[in-house]
Short mmCIF file of C-alpha atoms in Angstrom, two decimals:
data_model
loop_
_atom_site.label_atom_id
_atom_site.label_comp_id
_atom_site.label_asym_id
_atom_site.label_seq_id
_atom_site.Cartn_x
_atom_site.Cartn_y
_atom_site.Cartn_z
CA UNK N 18 -0.17 -29.13 22.23
CA UNK N 19 -0.55 -30.11 18.73
CA UNK N 20 2.72 -32.20 18.28
CA UNK N 21 5.01 -31.18 14.66
CA UNK N 22 2.65 -33.07 12.18
CA UNK N 23 -0.70 -31.82 13.86
CA UNK N 24 -0.17 -27.97 13.11
CA UNK N 25 1.67 -28.93 9.68
CA UNK N 26 -1.14 -30.49 8.74
CA UNK N 27 -3.49 -27.98 10.25
CA UNK N 28 -1.93 -25.01 8.45
CA UNK N 29 -2.50 -27.18 5.05
CA UNK N 30 -5.05 -28.27 4.65
CA UNK N 31 -7.35 -24.66 4.70
CA UNK N 32 -4.33 -23.98 1.90
CA UNK N 33 -5.36 -27.65 -0.28
CA UNK N 34 -8.80 -26.10 0.27
CA UNK N 35 -7.82 -22.74 -1.56
CA UNK N 36 -6.52 -24.99 -4.29
CA UNK N 37 -8.34 -26.46 -4.91
CA UNK N 38 -10.89 -24.03 -5.25
CA UNK N 39 -8.20 -21.86 -7.20
CA UNK N 40 -7.71 -24.33 -9.64
CA UNK N 41 -10.91 -25.02 -11.01
CA UNK N 42 -11.51 -21.70 -11.82
CA UNK N 43 -7.97 -21.79 -14.02
CA UNK N 44 -9.38 -25.13 -15.73
CA UNK N 45 -12.35 -23.70 -16.69
CA UNK N 46 -10.73 -20.49 -18.59
CA UNK N 47 -8.01 -22.37 -19.83
CA UNK N 48 -10.81 -24.52 -21.08
CA UNK N 49 -13.18 -21.16 -22.59
CA UNK N 50 -15.67 -22.37 -20.61
CA UNK N 51 -15.05 -19.83 -18.19
CA UNK N 52 -14.71 -16.26 -20.74
CA UNK N 53 -13.38 -12.95 -19.67
CA UNK N 54 -16.88 -11.93 -19.90
CA UNK N 55 -18.34 -14.10 -17.80
CA UNK N 56 -15.90 -13.73 -15.17
CA UNK N 57 -16.39 -9.74 -14.69
CA UNK N 58 -19.66 -10.08 -13.94
CA UNK N 59 -19.29 -13.26 -11.25
CA UNK N 60 -16.46 -10.47 -9.84
CA UNK N 61 -18.82 -8.00 -10.44
CA UNK N 62 -21.34 -9.86 -7.59
CA UNK N 63 -18.40 -11.11 -5.03
CA UNK N 64 -17.76 -7.75 -4.96
CA UNK N 65 -21.02 -5.89 -4.57
CA UNK N 66 -23.22 -9.01 -3.66
CA UNK N 67 -21.31 -11.80 -2.22
CA UNK N 68 -19.07 -9.95 0.44
CA UNK N 69 -21.41 -7.38 2.04
CA UNK N 70 -22.97 -10.31 2.81
CA UNK N 71 -20.19 -12.17 4.64
CA UNK N 72 -18.51 -9.61 5.99
CA UNK N 73 -22.37 -8.44 7.61
CA UNK N 74 -23.24 -11.97 8.59
CA UNK N 75 -20.31 -11.72 10.87
CA UNK N 76 -19.22 -8.30 12.09
CA UNK N 77 -22.83 -8.08 13.59
CA UNK N 78 -22.54 -10.16 16.26
CA UNK N 79 -18.85 -9.77 16.15
CA UNK N 80 -18.66 -6.63 17.42
CA UNK N 81 -19.23 -4.91 20.40
CA UNK N 82 -18.70 -1.53 22.62
CA UNK N 83 -16.21 -3.85 24.70
CA UNK N 84 -13.90 -4.99 21.49
CA UNK N 85 -14.46 -2.08 19.32
CA UNK N 86 -10.94 -0.79 20.20
CA UNK N 87 -9.34 -3.68 18.10
CA UNK N 88 -9.37 -1.48 15.56
CA UNK N 89 -6.68 0.73 16.62
CA UNK N 90 -4.17 -2.73 16.12
CA UNK N 91 -5.57 -3.56 12.93
CA UNK N 92 -5.15 -0.76 11.43
CA UNK N 93 -1.50 0.05 12.18
CA UNK N 94 -0.91 -3.02 11.63
CA UNK N 95 -2.06 -2.24 8.46
CA UNK N 96 -0.18 0.54 7.97
CA UNK N 97 2.81 -0.83 9.15
CA UNK N 98 2.66 -3.70 6.03
CA UNK N 99 2.54 -1.08 3.37
CA UNK N 100 4.87 1.10 4.67
CA UNK N 101 7.09 -2.08 5.28
CA UNK N 102 6.05 -3.51 1.42
CA UNK N 103 6.29 -0.10 -0.04
CA UNK N 104 9.62 0.66 0.85
CA UNK N 105 11.24 -3.63 -0.44
CA UNK N 106 9.54 -2.08 -3.75
CA UNK N 107 11.18 0.95 -3.38
CA UNK N 108 14.15 -0.31 -2.76
CA UNK N 109 14.10 -2.65 -5.26
CA UNK N 110 13.58 -0.66 -7.41
CA UNK N 111 17.40 0.72 -6.90
CA UNK N 112 18.83 -2.49 -7.41
CA UNK N 113 17.33 -4.06 -10.23
CA UNK N 114 15.59 -2.30 -13.12
CA UNK N 115 11.79 -2.16 -13.78
CA UNK N 116 10.47 -1.76 -16.68
CA UNK N 117 9.17 2.33 -17.64
CA UNK N 118 6.39 1.15 -17.67
CA UNK N 119 5.69 -0.68 -14.57
CA UNK N 120 8.23 1.98 -12.63
CA UNK N 121 5.32 3.02 -10.38
CA UNK N 122 3.22 -0.37 -10.51
CA UNK N 123 6.61 -2.09 -9.01
CA UNK N 124 5.27 0.19 -5.25
CA UNK N 125 1.37 -0.26 -5.53
CA UNK N 126 2.10 -4.19 -5.90
CA UNK N 127 4.47 -3.95 -3.02
CA UNK N 128 2.48 -1.92 -1.22
CA UNK N 129 -1.18 -2.90 -1.05
CA UNK N 130 -1.26 -6.99 -0.89
CA UNK N 131 -5.19 -9.62 -1.58
CA UNK N 132 -6.79 -9.07 1.87
CA UNK N 133 -9.74 -10.84 0.60
CA UNK N 134 -10.99 -13.75 -0.77
CA UNK N 135 -6.58 -16.03 -0.50
CA UNK N 136 -6.68 -14.81 4.51
CA UNK N 137 -10.79 -14.98 4.70
CA UNK N 138 -10.32 -18.76 3.00
CA UNK N 139 -8.07 -19.65 4.81
CA UNK N 140 -8.48 -17.60 7.84
CA UNK N 141 -11.42 -19.43 7.94
CA UNK N 142 -11.11 -22.99 8.41
CA UNK N 143 -8.02 -22.59 10.40
CA UNK N 144 -9.92 -20.45 13.25
CA UNK N 145 -12.84 -22.67 12.76
CA UNK N 146 -11.14 -26.01 13.89
CA UNK N 147 -9.53 -26.48 17.11
CA UNK N 148 -7.22 -25.78 18.66
CA UNK N 149 -9.51 -22.69 18.20
CA UNK N 150 -13.38 -22.45 19.85
CA UNK N 151 -14.96 -23.39 15.81
CA UNK N 152 -17.63 -20.90 15.04
CA UNK N 153 -17.08 -18.37 17.21
CA UNK N 154 -13.18 -17.07 16.51
CA UNK N 155 -14.49 -17.75 12.52
CA UNK N 156 -16.50 -14.33 13.12
CA UNK N 157 -14.47 -12.95 15.66
CA UNK N 158 -12.08 -13.64 12.57
CA UNK N 159 -13.69 -11.89 10.04
CA UNK N 160 -14.69 -9.71 11.59
CA UNK N 161 -10.76 -8.75 11.96
CA UNK N 162 -10.37 -9.63 8.32
CA UNK N 163 -13.10 -6.80 7.10
CA UNK N 164 -11.67 -4.17 9.68
CA UNK N 165 -8.04 -4.24 6.88
CA UNK N 166 -10.21 -4.52 3.97
CA UNK N 167 -11.91 -1.91 4.47
CA UNK N 168 -8.25 0.69 5.13
CA UNK N 169 -7.32 -1.55 2.60
CA UNK N 170 -9.86 -0.20 -0.25
CA UNK N 171 -9.89 3.47 1.65
CA UNK N 172 -5.93 3.42 1.12
CA UNK N 173 -6.21 2.46 -2.20
CA UNK N 174 -8.67 4.05 -3.65
CA UNK N 175 -9.48 7.28 -2.11
CA UNK N 176 -6.44 7.91 -0.42
CA UNK N 177 -4.41 7.52 -4.05
CA UNK N 178 -2.50 3.58 -3.94
CA UNK N 179 -4.66 3.15 -7.40
CA UNK N 180 -2.85 7.01 -8.94
CA UNK N 181 0.80 5.81 -8.45
CA UNK N 182 -0.87 2.51 -11.46
CA UNK N 183 -1.49 6.14 -14.13
CA UNK N 184 1.53 7.96 -12.32
CA UNK N 185 3.25 4.42 -15.10
CA UNK N 186 1.25 5.66 -17.88
CA UNK N 187 3.02 8.65 -18.31
CA UNK N 188 5.29 10.64 -20.01
CA UNK N 189 6.76 9.52 -23.31
CA UNK N 190 7.86 5.80 -23.46
CA UNK N 191 11.44 4.91 -22.05
CA UNK N 192 13.71 2.00 -23.76
CA UNK N 193 14.63 -1.22 -21.90
CA UNK N 194 17.96 -0.33 -22.69
CA UNK N 195 18.09 2.90 -20.74
CA UNK N 196 16.13 2.71 -18.28
CA UNK N 197 19.20 -0.39 -17.74
CA UNK N 198 22.03 1.34 -18.08
CA UNK N 199 20.71 4.13 -15.54
CA UNK N 200 20.47 1.35 -13.12
CA UNK N 201 23.72 -0.09 -13.44
CA UNK N 202 25.11 3.09 -13.30
CA UNK N 203 23.20 4.12 -9.99
CA UNK N 204 24.32 0.38 -8.29
CA UNK N 205 27.87 1.46 -9.21
CA UNK N 206 27.93 3.64 -7.71
CA UNK N 207 25.70 2.78 -4.80
CA UNK N 208 28.14 0.16 -3.82
CA UNK N 209 31.68 1.20 -5.55
CA UNK N 210 30.89 4.50 -5.36
CA UNK N 211 28.85 6.51 -2.79
CA UNK N 212 31.12 4.09 -0.06
CA UNK N 213 34.65 5.46 -1.52
CA UNK N 214 33.43 9.46 -1.23
CA UNK N 215 33.05 8.63 2.50
CA UNK N 216 35.30 6.50 2.68
CA UNK N 217 38.32 9.04 1.09
CA UNK N 218 36.76 12.00 3.35
CA UNK N 219 36.12 10.30 6.90
CA UNK N 220 39.97 8.98 5.97
CA UNK N 221 41.33 12.94 4.91
CA UNK N 222 39.39 14.84 7.95
CA UNK N 223 41.17 11.81 10.37
CA UNK N 224 43.70 12.71 9.16
CA UNK N 225 44.39 16.66 8.97
CA UNK N 226 41.34 18.17 11.17
CA UNK N 227 44.14 20.29 12.85
CA UNK N 228 44.73 21.26 8.59
CA UNK N 229 41.19 21.42 8.51
CA UNK N 230 40.35 23.86 11.89
CA UNK N 231 43.49 26.46 10.09
CA UNK N 232 41.90 26.50 7.18
CA UNK N 233 38.37 26.94 8.08
CA UNK N 234 40.34 30.19 10.81
CA UNK N 235 41.73 31.35 8.71
CA UNK N 236 39.45 31.38 5.66
CA UNK N 237 37.25 33.37 8.41
CA UNK N 238 39.69 35.85 9.57
CA UNK N 239 40.41 36.34 5.67
CA UNK N 240 36.97 37.52 5.81
CA UNK N 241 36.08 39.30 8.00
CA UNK N 242 39.39 41.31 6.80
CA UNK N 243 37.84 42.63 3.91
CA UNK N 244 34.17 43.36 5.41
CA UNK N 245 36.41 46.04 7.43
CA UNK N 246 38.34 47.31 4.88
CA UNK N 247 35.30 47.46 2.37
CA UNK N 248 34.04 49.86 5.94
CA UNK N 249 36.46 51.92 4.71
CA UNK N 250 36.74 53.11 1.12
CA UNK N 251 35.35 56.12 0.74
CA UNK N 252 31.72 55.63 -0.94
CA UNK N 253 32.21 57.73 -3.76
CA UNK N 254 34.94 55.82 -4.41
CA UNK N 255 33.57 52.23 -4.95
CA UNK N 256 32.30 50.54 -7.59
CA UNK N 257 28.48 52.23 -7.76
CA UNK N 258 28.90 53.63 -11.28
CA UNK N 259 31.55 54.50 -14.07
CA UNK N 260 33.94 57.51 -13.49
CA UNK N 261 35.83 59.60 -16.40
CA UNK N 262 37.61 62.44 -15.69
CA UNK N 263 36.47 64.09 -19.53
CA UNK N 264 33.50 66.36 -19.82
CA UNK N 265 32.94 64.98 -22.99
CA UNK N 266 32.48 60.70 -21.46
CA UNK N 267 29.29 59.04 -21.59
CA UNK N 268 27.89 57.53 -17.85
CA UNK N 269 26.84 53.55 -18.68
CA UNK N 270 25.45 52.53 -15.26
CA UNK N 271 26.58 49.02 -14.01
CA UNK N 272 24.66 46.44 -13.13
CA UNK N 273 25.61 47.10 -9.48
CA UNK N 274 23.95 50.17 -9.66
CA UNK N 275 20.69 51.18 -7.18
CA UNK N 276 19.72 54.15 -9.23
CA UNK N 277 16.22 55.19 -9.18
CA UNK N 278 14.03 54.91 -12.04
CA UNK N 279 11.18 55.13 -14.10
CA UNK N 280 9.11 52.22 -13.56
CA UNK N 281 7.01 50.60 -15.61
CA UNK N 282 3.73 50.79 -14.34
CA UNK N 283 2.89 47.23 -13.57
CA UNK N 284 -0.62 44.71 -15.12
CA UNK N 285 -3.95 46.03 -14.40
CA UNK N 286 -4.74 44.67 -11.43
CA UNK N 287 -7.65 42.97 -13.12
CA UNK N 288 -5.09 40.54 -15.48
CA UNK N 289 -3.40 39.88 -11.65
CA UNK N 290 -6.76 39.30 -10.74
CA UNK N 291 -7.35 36.30 -13.03
CA UNK N 292 -3.53 34.47 -12.78
CA UNK N 293 -4.07 34.79 -9.83
CA UNK N 294 -6.99 32.76 -8.98
CA UNK N 295 -5.95 29.71 -12.07
CA UNK N 296 -4.32 27.87 -9.46
CA UNK N 297 -7.15 28.02 -6.90
CA UNK N 298 -9.45 27.35 -8.87
CA UNK N 299 -7.49 24.31 -10.14
CA UNK N 300 -6.37 23.15 -6.77
CA UNK N 301 -10.36 23.88 -4.76
CA UNK N 302 -11.04 21.33 -8.42
CA UNK N 303 -9.07 18.70 -6.99
CA UNK N 304 -9.93 18.48 -3.52
CA UNK N 305 -13.45 18.90 -4.53
CA UNK N 306 -13.31 15.64 -6.81
CA UNK N 307 -9.82 13.58 -4.38
CA UNK N 308 -13.42 14.16 -1.52
CA UNK N 309 -16.06 12.96 -4.51
CA UNK N 310 -13.99 10.23 -4.81
CA UNK N 311 -13.21 8.47 -1.34
CA UNK N 312 -16.86 9.44 -0.82
CA UNK N 313 -17.92 7.68 -3.72
CA UNK N 314 -14.80 4.70 -1.78
CA UNK N 315 -17.14 4.66 0.87
CA UNK N 316 -20.35 4.40 -0.92
CA UNK N 317 -19.08 0.91 -2.12
CA UNK N 318 -21.38 -2.10 -1.27
CA UNK N 319 -18.37 -4.38 1.05
CA UNK N 320 -17.22 -1.00 2.52
CA UNK N 321 -21.18 0.39 3.10
CA UNK N 322 -21.80 -3.12 4.57
CA UNK N 323 -18.87 -2.48 7.17
CA UNK N 324 -19.98 1.00 7.84
CA UNK N 325 -23.15 -0.13 8.37
CA UNK N 326 -22.06 -3.19 10.58
CA UNK N 327 -19.66 -0.81 12.76
CA UNK N 328 -22.91 1.35 13.62
CA UNK N 329 -25.39 -2.30 14.07
CA UNK N 330 -22.68 -3.53 16.60
CA UNK N 331 -21.88 -0.62 18.88
CA UNK N 332 -26.44 0.53 19.29
CA UNK N 333 -26.78 -2.24 21.52
CA UNK N 334 -30.71 -2.16 21.01
CA UNK N 335 -30.42 -2.19 16.91
CA UNK N 336 -27.89 -4.57 17.20
CA UNK N 337 -30.26 -7.40 20.20
CA UNK N 338 -33.46 -6.55 16.29
CA UNK N 339 -30.54 -8.60 15.06
CA UNK N 340 -28.74 -10.70 16.80
CA UNK N 341 -29.42 -12.02 20.78
CA UNK N 342 -27.80 -9.74 23.54
CA UNK N 343 -27.13 -10.93 26.30
CA UNK N 344 -28.09 -8.87 29.69
CA UNK N 345 -31.45 -6.94 27.11
CA UNK N 346 -34.80 -7.84 27.00
CA UNK N 347 -36.09 -7.80 23.06
CA UNK N 348 -39.41 -8.64 21.61
CA UNK N 349 -39.30 -11.85 19.76
CA UNK N 350 -40.79 -12.89 16.56
CA UNK N 351 -42.73 -16.28 16.75
CA UNK N 352 -40.12 -18.27 15.78
CA UNK N 353 -38.07 -17.08 18.35
CA UNK N 354 -35.56 -15.34 17.16
CA UNK N 355 -34.85 -11.23 17.00
CA UNK N 356 -37.25 -9.41 15.23
CA UNK N 357 -34.37 -9.44 11.58
CA UNK N 358 -32.76 -11.88 13.01
CA UNK N 359 -33.99 -13.86 9.49
CA UNK N 360 -31.84 -10.64 7.86
CA UNK N 361 -28.47 -11.59 9.21
CA UNK N 362 -30.40 -15.22 7.55
CA UNK N 363 -29.84 -13.85 3.93
CA UNK N 364 -26.65 -12.56 4.70
CA UNK N 365 -24.96 -15.80 5.36
CA UNK N 366 -27.03 -17.34 3.17
CA UNK N 367 -25.11 -14.90 0.27
CA UNK N 368 -22.36 -15.10 2.07
CA UNK N 369 -21.31 -18.50 2.23
CA UNK N 370 -20.80 -17.74 -1.66
CA UNK N 371 -18.46 -14.90 -0.97
CA UNK N 372 -15.01 -17.14 -0.56
CA UNK N 373 -15.32 -20.11 -3.44
CA UNK N 374 -16.81 -17.24 -6.20
CA UNK N 375 -13.78 -14.55 -5.53
CA UNK N 376 -10.86 -17.72 -5.60
CA UNK N 377 -12.90 -19.04 -8.88
CA UNK N 378 -12.48 -15.61 -9.42
CA UNK N 379 -8.60 -15.34 -8.40
CA UNK N 380 -7.85 -18.93 -11.12
CA UNK N 381 -9.80 -17.56 -14.30
CA UNK N 382 -7.12 -14.32 -13.63
CA UNK N 383 -3.80 -16.34 -13.18
CA UNK N 384 -5.81 -18.25 -15.92
CA UNK N 385 -5.38 -15.56 -18.10
CA UNK N 386 -2.55 -14.58 -17.58
CA UNK N 387 0.10 -14.25 -19.80
CA UNK N 388 4.38 -14.21 -19.60
CA UNK N 389 5.26 -15.60 -23.49
CA UNK N 390 8.20 -17.35 -23.42
CA UNK N 391 10.06 -15.72 -26.45
CA UNK N 392 10.24 -13.08 -23.38
CA UNK N 393 11.78 -14.99 -20.75
CA UNK N 394 15.46 -13.43 -21.72
CA UNK N 395 14.47 -9.72 -21.36
CA UNK N 396 12.22 -9.69 -18.04
CA UNK N 397 13.55 -8.26 -15.27
CA UNK N 398 13.90 -11.81 -13.21
CA UNK N 399 15.92 -9.90 -10.80
CA UNK N 400 13.04 -7.52 -9.96
CA UNK N 401 10.29 -10.14 -10.15
CA UNK N 402 12.17 -12.45 -7.86
CA UNK N 403 13.45 -10.22 -5.38
CA UNK N 404 9.53 -9.34 -4.54
CA UNK N 405 7.74 -12.63 -3.75
CA UNK N 406 11.05 -13.15 -1.66
CA UNK N 407 10.12 -9.59 -0.49
CA UNK N 408 6.44 -10.56 0.39
CA UNK N 409 7.14 -13.70 0.50
CA UNK N 410 9.94 -14.24 2.84
CA UNK N 411 11.08 -11.08 4.50
CA UNK N 412 8.39 -9.37 5.18
CA UNK N 413 5.95 -12.47 6.87
CA UNK N 414 9.65 -12.78 9.71
CA UNK N 415 9.19 -8.98 9.99
CA UNK N 416 5.43 -9.58 11.02
CA UNK N 417 6.56 -12.01 13.66
CA UNK N 418 8.95 -9.54 14.88
CA UNK N 419 6.16 -6.91 15.08
CA UNK N 420 4.01 -8.24 16.59
CA UNK N 421 5.38 -10.00 18.91
CA UNK N 422 7.20 -6.59 20.02
CA UNK N 423 3.34 -4.59 19.76
CA UNK N 424 2.06 -8.20 21.75
CA UNK N 425 5.07 -7.73 24.76
CA UNK N 426 4.00 -3.80 25.45
CA UNK N 427 0.15 -4.85 25.08
CA UNK N 428 -0.88 -3.09 22.05
CA UNK N 429 -2.58 -6.29 20.45
CA UNK N 430 -4.27 -7.41 23.66
CA UNK N 431 -2.05 -10.78 25.43
CA UNK N 432 -6.18 -12.54 25.55
CA UNK N 433 -6.98 -12.27 21.84
CA UNK N 434 -5.53 -15.13 20.38
CA UNK N 435 -7.08 -14.21 17.12
CA UNK N 436 -6.63 -10.82 16.69
CA UNK N 437 -3.09 -12.32 17.37
CA UNK N 438 -3.63 -14.25 14.63
CA UNK N 439 -5.22 -12.17 12.16
CA UNK N 440 -2.42 -9.78 12.16
CA UNK N 441 1.03 -12.05 11.92
CA UNK N 442 -1.16 -14.03 9.27
CA UNK N 443 -1.32 -10.32 7.09
CA UNK N 444 2.21 -9.66 6.99
CA UNK N 445 1.75 -13.45 4.28
CA UNK N 446 0.31 -12.22 1.33
CA UNK N 447 0.84 -11.50 -2.47
CA UNK N 448 -0.05 -9.21 -4.50
CA UNK N 449 -3.75 -8.51 -4.83
CA UNK N 450 -4.88 -9.24 -7.65
CA UNK N 451 -6.72 -6.08 -8.57
CA UNK N 452 -4.07 -4.41 -9.42
CA UNK N 453 -4.23 -6.40 -12.66
CA UNK N 454 -7.48 -4.26 -13.13
CA UNK N 455 -6.36 -1.52 -12.72
CA UNK N 456 -3.64 -1.43 -14.99
CA UNK N 457 -5.21 -2.04 -17.25
CA UNK N 458 -7.73 0.63 -17.09
CA UNK N 459 -4.80 3.32 -17.60
CA UNK N 460 -2.72 1.32 -19.83
CA UNK N 461 -5.55 2.18 -22.54
CA UNK N 462 -4.96 -0.51 -25.31
CA UNK N 463 -6.58 -3.19 -22.24
CA UNK N 464 -3.53 -4.75 -20.85
CA UNK N 465 -0.96 -5.77 -17.93
CA UNK N 466 2.14 -7.45 -19.64
CA UNK N 467 4.26 -6.61 -17.44
CA UNK N 468 2.60 -7.48 -13.85
CA UNK N 469 2.10 -10.86 -14.11
CA UNK N 470 6.03 -11.45 -14.88
CA UNK N 471 5.43 -10.32 -10.43
CA UNK N 472 1.97 -12.39 -9.63
CA UNK N 473 2.81 -16.04 -11.04
CA UNK N 474 6.23 -16.39 -8.38
CA UNK N 475 4.36 -14.60 -5.38
CA UNK N 476 1.15 -16.94 -5.62
CA UNK N 477 3.71 -20.07 -6.55
CA UNK N 478 5.92 -19.25 -3.16
CA UNK N 479 2.47 -18.62 -1.47
CA UNK N 480 1.33 -22.54 -0.58
CA UNK N 481 5.17 -22.79 1.35
CA UNK N 482 5.73 -18.94 3.29
CA UNK N 483 2.06 -19.36 4.40
CA UNK N 484 1.96 -22.93 5.29
CA UNK N 485 4.87 -22.47 6.72
CA UNK N 486 4.21 -19.17 9.17
CA UNK N 487 0.59 -20.64 10.33
CA UNK N 488 2.13 -23.90 11.04
CA UNK N 489 4.73 -21.46 12.86
CA UNK N 490 2.39 -18.09 15.12
CA UNK N 491 -0.30 -22.11 15.92
CA UNK N 492 3.18 -22.74 18.61
CA UNK N 493 3.41 -19.88 18.48
CA UNK N 494 -0.17 -18.55 20.09
CA UNK N 495 -0.79 -22.52 21.26
#
């Protein structure tokens, strides 16, 4: 059992390494040594080469048919955190004003966290040392992280999470003053008008229950009497048509008369069919476009590496070509290793650069986030601070409670400490910086004006909340 001081140090030390790495990228970006073009190229290398290699090198040894069932809890945890984040962002929007061009981006910022470099760096460091089992638990942790990364990528691109950001830039611009006035009216109604109206309704029902019942009975009897009276009236005297006793009177049919009249011939069938085919063709076009986007996302190097790793890890004869498998004989190479072990060596060598390179790119991205001081007074401070507290304080608390409940019912294995740590840790992640790049693409101007102000407080608060959560989780598990 570790002491309080040891728990804090074990939890904080990985963050020191993370801070130093991010700070390096921040400094070289500010010094203009690492320009935006170079950062974009390094990001492509990290995303398409080093990260797939890291996932492959960790997943193939770690997964097998005996532990593949953990994918269910991991995907469920990812979905729970996503819905909680979107729900918190939606609630914040009801009480605090958000810029019109960030009204849907706010939901994306709440729902999709930084599932890549930050959790990989911190969790690898913590699980690679005591009280965990070193390299074995470290490989297992990265394998679990890769499953959550796959969930994140699949929900953000094929399932349309990125389209929330695109919706921000559709329609005319709305001035901030109008948005603020609308939010003030809504907030006033939620806090004062709605409770007052509900209270009056409850009091009215409580004070006059008999009157309400009597009024209801009387109105029912009146409807029945009117219906009976209308049935006794001679049909010829009903106001179906105008009646006159003069022969030269003009008969004008009322709007309520139902008489056979000469109908206008319907449109040509060919035109009708053509008009009906347009929505169908558009619908099929949308479906095919969605399927194409999903397939393209699954064919990205990171997704493809994760899927291939699952396949290799679950087929024992194929897995034995890459790593040694207990209870299965595979002829070895001249060095005594499995025939394709050199591929794992290459993946480990390249994958070692994934986390440092990704953190350097993160530091350079944070260095380019610009919030002019002249705009501080006009920023939606309520929404900014609420989102930071929601993601970095409220969500970790909810994450601990949810995971403890799922562990109690044995949905998350009570014996798998690594799985429990990963599930709890993923509740404390700031908004993904990927949203900056996606916003720049959809904005049409290459800018992401509102997002930086929402990101910076989260990343500042991250160091304190992650340290506290890691220390508490280690104390909870060990």
